[in-house]
Amino acid sequence: MSEKTKIWKTFGPFFAFAGFSQMALYSIIVNFVPISYLIWPEEPYHAFEIGILLAAYFRSTCYSRNI
């Protein structure tokens, strides 16, 4: 078995997991405006509140991945 194939078999599941987790994260970021309209249907876009939600999400994922 070549060295390149051995590395791919070792780290392949990690790459797949990292890819899927990044897609989930960026799907939330891309859908901020629709999420804002779902939470506050009759009001304009709430950038500050969505920023607080995003900061809380990043902080929680930061701490959960370092345990």
mmCIF file with all atom_site columns, C-alpha atoms in Angstrom:
data_model
loop_
_atom_site.group_PDB
_atom_site.id
_atom_site.type_symbol
_atom_site.label_atom_id
_atom_site.label_alt_id
_atom_site.label_comp_id
_atom_site.label_asym_id
_atom_site.label_entity_id
_atom_site.label_seq_id
_atom_site.pdbx_PDB_ins_code
_atom_site.Cartn_x
_atom_site.Cartn_y
_atom_site.Cartn_z
_atom_site.occupancy
_atom_site.B_iso_or_equiv
_atom_site.pdbx_formal_charge
_atom_site.auth_seq_id
_atom_site.auth_comp_id
_atom_site.auth_asym_id
_atom_site.auth_atom_id
_atom_site.pdbx_PDB_model_num
ATOM 1  C CA . MET A 1 1  ? 0.000   0.000  0.000  1.00 0.00 ? 1  MET A CA 1
ATOM 2  C CA . SER A 1 2  ? 1.386   3.382  -0.930 1.00 0.00 ? 2  SER A CA 1
ATOM 3  C CA . GLU A 1 3  ? 1.960   6.092  1.641  1.00 0.00 ? 3  GLU A CA 1
ATOM 4  C CA . LYS A 1 4  ? -0.661  8.350  0.044  1.00 0.00 ? 4  LYS A CA 1
ATOM 5  C CA . THR A 1 5  ? -3.381  5.682  0.330  1.00 0.00 ? 5  THR A CA 1
ATOM 6  C CA . LYS A 1 6  ? -2.420  4.948  3.931  1.00 0.00 ? 6  LYS A CA 1
ATOM 7  C CA . ILE A 1 7  ? -2.732  8.622  4.888  1.00 0.00 ? 7  ILE A CA 1
ATOM 8  C CA . TRP A 1 8  ? -6.122  8.881  3.157  1.00 0.00 ? 8  TRP A CA 1
ATOM 9  C CA . LYS A 1 9  ? -7.436  5.785  4.970  1.00 0.00 ? 9  LYS A CA 1
ATOM 10 C CA . THR A 1 10 ? -6.211  7.172  8.288  1.00 0.00 ? 10 THR A CA 1
ATOM 11 C CA . PHE A 1 11 ? -7.565  10.709 7.943  1.00 0.00 ? 11 PHE A CA 1
ATOM 12 C CA . GLY A 1 12 ? -10.493 10.131 5.546  1.00 0.00 ? 12 GLY A CA 1
ATOM 13 C CA . PRO A 1 13 ? -13.192 9.959  8.239  1.00 0.00 ? 13 PRO A CA 1
ATOM 14 C CA . PHE A 1 14 ? -11.843 13.157 9.799  1.00 0.00 ? 14 PHE A CA 1
ATOM 15 C CA . PHE A 1 15 ? -12.023 14.983 6.463  1.00 0.00 ? 15 PHE A CA 1
ATOM 16 C CA . ALA A 1 16 ? -15.593 13.771 5.913  1.00 0.00 ? 16 ALA A CA 1
ATOM 17 C CA . PHE A 1 17 ? -16.687 14.854 9.393  1.00 0.00 ? 17 PHE A CA 1
ATOM 18 C CA . ALA A 1 18 ? -14.992 18.246 9.052  1.00 0.00 ? 18 ALA A CA 1
ATOM 19 C CA . GLY A 1 19 ? -16.622 18.800 5.667  1.00 0.00 ? 19 GLY A CA 1
ATOM 20 C CA . PHE A 1 20 ? -20.113 17.960 6.898  1.00 0.00 ? 20 PHE A CA 1
ATOM 21 C CA . SER A 1 21 ? -19.749 20.094 10.017 1.00 0.00 ? 21 SER A CA 1
ATOM 22 C CA . GLN A 1 22 ? -18.564 23.068 7.936  1.00 0.00 ? 22 GLN A CA 1
ATOM 23 C CA . MET A 1 23 ? -21.502 22.651 5.546  1.00 0.00 ? 23 MET A CA 1
ATOM 24 C CA . ALA A 1 24 ? -23.878 22.692 8.511  1.00 0.00 ? 24 ALA A CA 1
ATOM 25 C CA . LEU A 1 25 ? -22.238 25.828 9.911  1.00 0.00 ? 25 LEU A CA 1
ATOM 26 C CA . TYR A 1 26 ? -22.289 27.736 6.634  1.00 0.00 ? 26 TYR A CA 1
ATOM 27 C CA . SER A 1 27 ? -25.865 26.725 5.863  1.00 0.00 ? 27 SER A CA 1
ATOM 28 C CA . ILE A 1 28 ? -26.822 28.538 9.077  1.00 0.00 ? 28 ILE A CA 1
ATOM 29 C CA . ILE A 1 29 ? -24.754 31.591 8.106  1.00 0.00 ? 29 ILE A CA 1
ATOM 30 C CA . VAL A 1 30 ? -26.229 31.716 4.583  1.00 0.00 ? 30 VAL A CA 1
ATOM 31 C CA . ASN A 1 31 ? -29.787 31.522 5.955  1.00 0.00 ? 31 ASN A CA 1
ATOM 32 C CA . PHE A 1 32 ? -29.498 34.349 8.516  1.00 0.00 ? 32 PHE A CA 1
ATOM 33 C CA . VAL A 1 33 ? -32.063 36.597 6.874  1.00 0.00 ? 33 VAL A CA 1
ATOM 34 C CA . PRO A 1 34 ? -34.737 33.861 6.556  1.00 0.00 ? 34 PRO A CA 1
ATOM 35 C CA . ILE A 1 35 ? -34.034 32.771 10.144 1.00 0.00 ? 35 ILE A CA 1
ATOM 36 C CA . SER A 1 36 ? -34.440 36.379 11.279 1.00 0.00 ? 36 SER A CA 1
ATOM 37 C CA . TYR A 1 37 ? -37.804 36.598 9.493  1.00 0.00 ? 37 TYR A CA 1
ATOM 38 C CA . LEU A 1 38 ? -38.906 33.347 11.175 1.00 0.00 ? 38 LEU A CA 1
ATOM 39 C CA . ILE A 1 39 ? -38.025 34.598 14.656 1.00 0.00 ? 39 ILE A CA 1
ATOM 40 C CA . TRP A 1 40 ? -39.308 38.170 14.131 1.00 0.00 ? 40 TRP A CA 1
ATOM 41 C CA . PRO A 1 41 ? -41.914 37.904 11.331 1.00 0.00 ? 41 PRO A CA 1
ATOM 42 C CA . GLU A 1 42 ? -43.258 41.467 11.287 1.00 0.00 ? 42 GLU A CA 1
ATOM 43 C CA . GLU A 1 43 ? -40.015 43.343 11.968 1.00 0.00 ? 43 GLU A CA 1
ATOM 44 C CA . PRO A 1 44 ? -36.948 44.215 9.886  1.00 0.00 ? 44 PRO A CA 1
ATOM 45 C CA . TYR A 1 45 ? -33.733 42.202 9.923  1.00 0.00 ? 45 TYR A CA 1
ATOM 46 C CA . HIS A 1 46 ? -32.181 42.029 13.419 1.00 0.00 ? 46 HIS A CA 1
ATOM 47 C CA . ALA A 1 47 ? -28.435 42.053 12.712 1.00 0.00 ? 47 ALA A CA 1
ATOM 48 C CA . PHE A 1 48 ? -27.407 42.688 16.319 1.00 0.00 ? 48 PHE A CA 1
ATOM 49 C CA . GLU A 1 49 ? -29.499 39.846 17.748 1.00 0.00 ? 49 GLU A CA 1
ATOM 50 C CA . ILE A 1 50 ? -28.387 37.423 15.039 1.00 0.00 ? 50 ILE A CA 1
ATOM 51 C CA . GLY A 1 51 ? -24.777 38.445 15.773 1.00 0.00 ? 51 GLY A CA 1
ATOM 52 C CA . ILE A 1 52 ? -25.282 37.598 19.441 1.00 0.00 ? 52 ILE A CA 1
ATOM 53 C CA . LEU A 1 53 ? -26.733 34.209 18.478 1.00 0.00 ? 53 LEU A CA 1
ATOM 54 C CA . LEU A 1 54 ? -23.785 33.553 16.150 1.00 0.00 ? 54 LEU A CA 1
ATOM 55 C CA . ALA A 1 55 ? -21.234 34.570 18.801 1.00 0.00 ? 55 ALA A CA 1
ATOM 56 C CA . ALA A 1 56 ? -22.906 32.274 21.335 1.00 0.00 ? 56 ALA A CA 1
ATOM 57 C CA . TYR A 1 57 ? -22.856 29.444 18.787 1.00 0.00 ? 57 TYR A CA 1
ATOM 58 C CA . PHE A 1 58 ? -19.151 29.953 18.023 1.00 0.00 ? 58 PHE A CA 1
ATOM 59 C CA . ARG A 1 59 ? -18.282 30.151 21.711 1.00 0.00 ? 59 ARG A CA 1
ATOM 60 C CA . SER A 1 60 ? -20.201 26.976 22.542 1.00 0.00 ? 60 SER A CA 1
ATOM 61 C CA . THR A 1 61 ? -18.602 25.034 19.681 1.00 0.00 ? 61 THR A CA 1
ATOM 62 C CA . CYS A 1 62 ? -15.170 26.331 20.692 1.00 0.00 ? 62 CYS A CA 1
ATOM 63 C CA . TYR A 1 63 ? -15.556 25.063 24.235 1.00 0.00 ? 63 TYR A CA 1
ATOM 64 C CA . SER A 1 64 ? -17.196 21.785 23.258 1.00 0.00 ? 64 SER A CA 1
ATOM 65 C CA . ARG A 1 65 ? -14.395 20.869 20.822 1.00 0.00 ? 65 ARG A CA 1
ATOM 66 C CA . ASN A 1 66 ? -11.622 21.582 23.328 1.00 0.00 ? 66 ASN A CA 1
ATOM 67 C CA . ILE A 1 67 ? -12.877 19.232 26.033 1.00 0.00 ? 67 ILE A CA 1
#
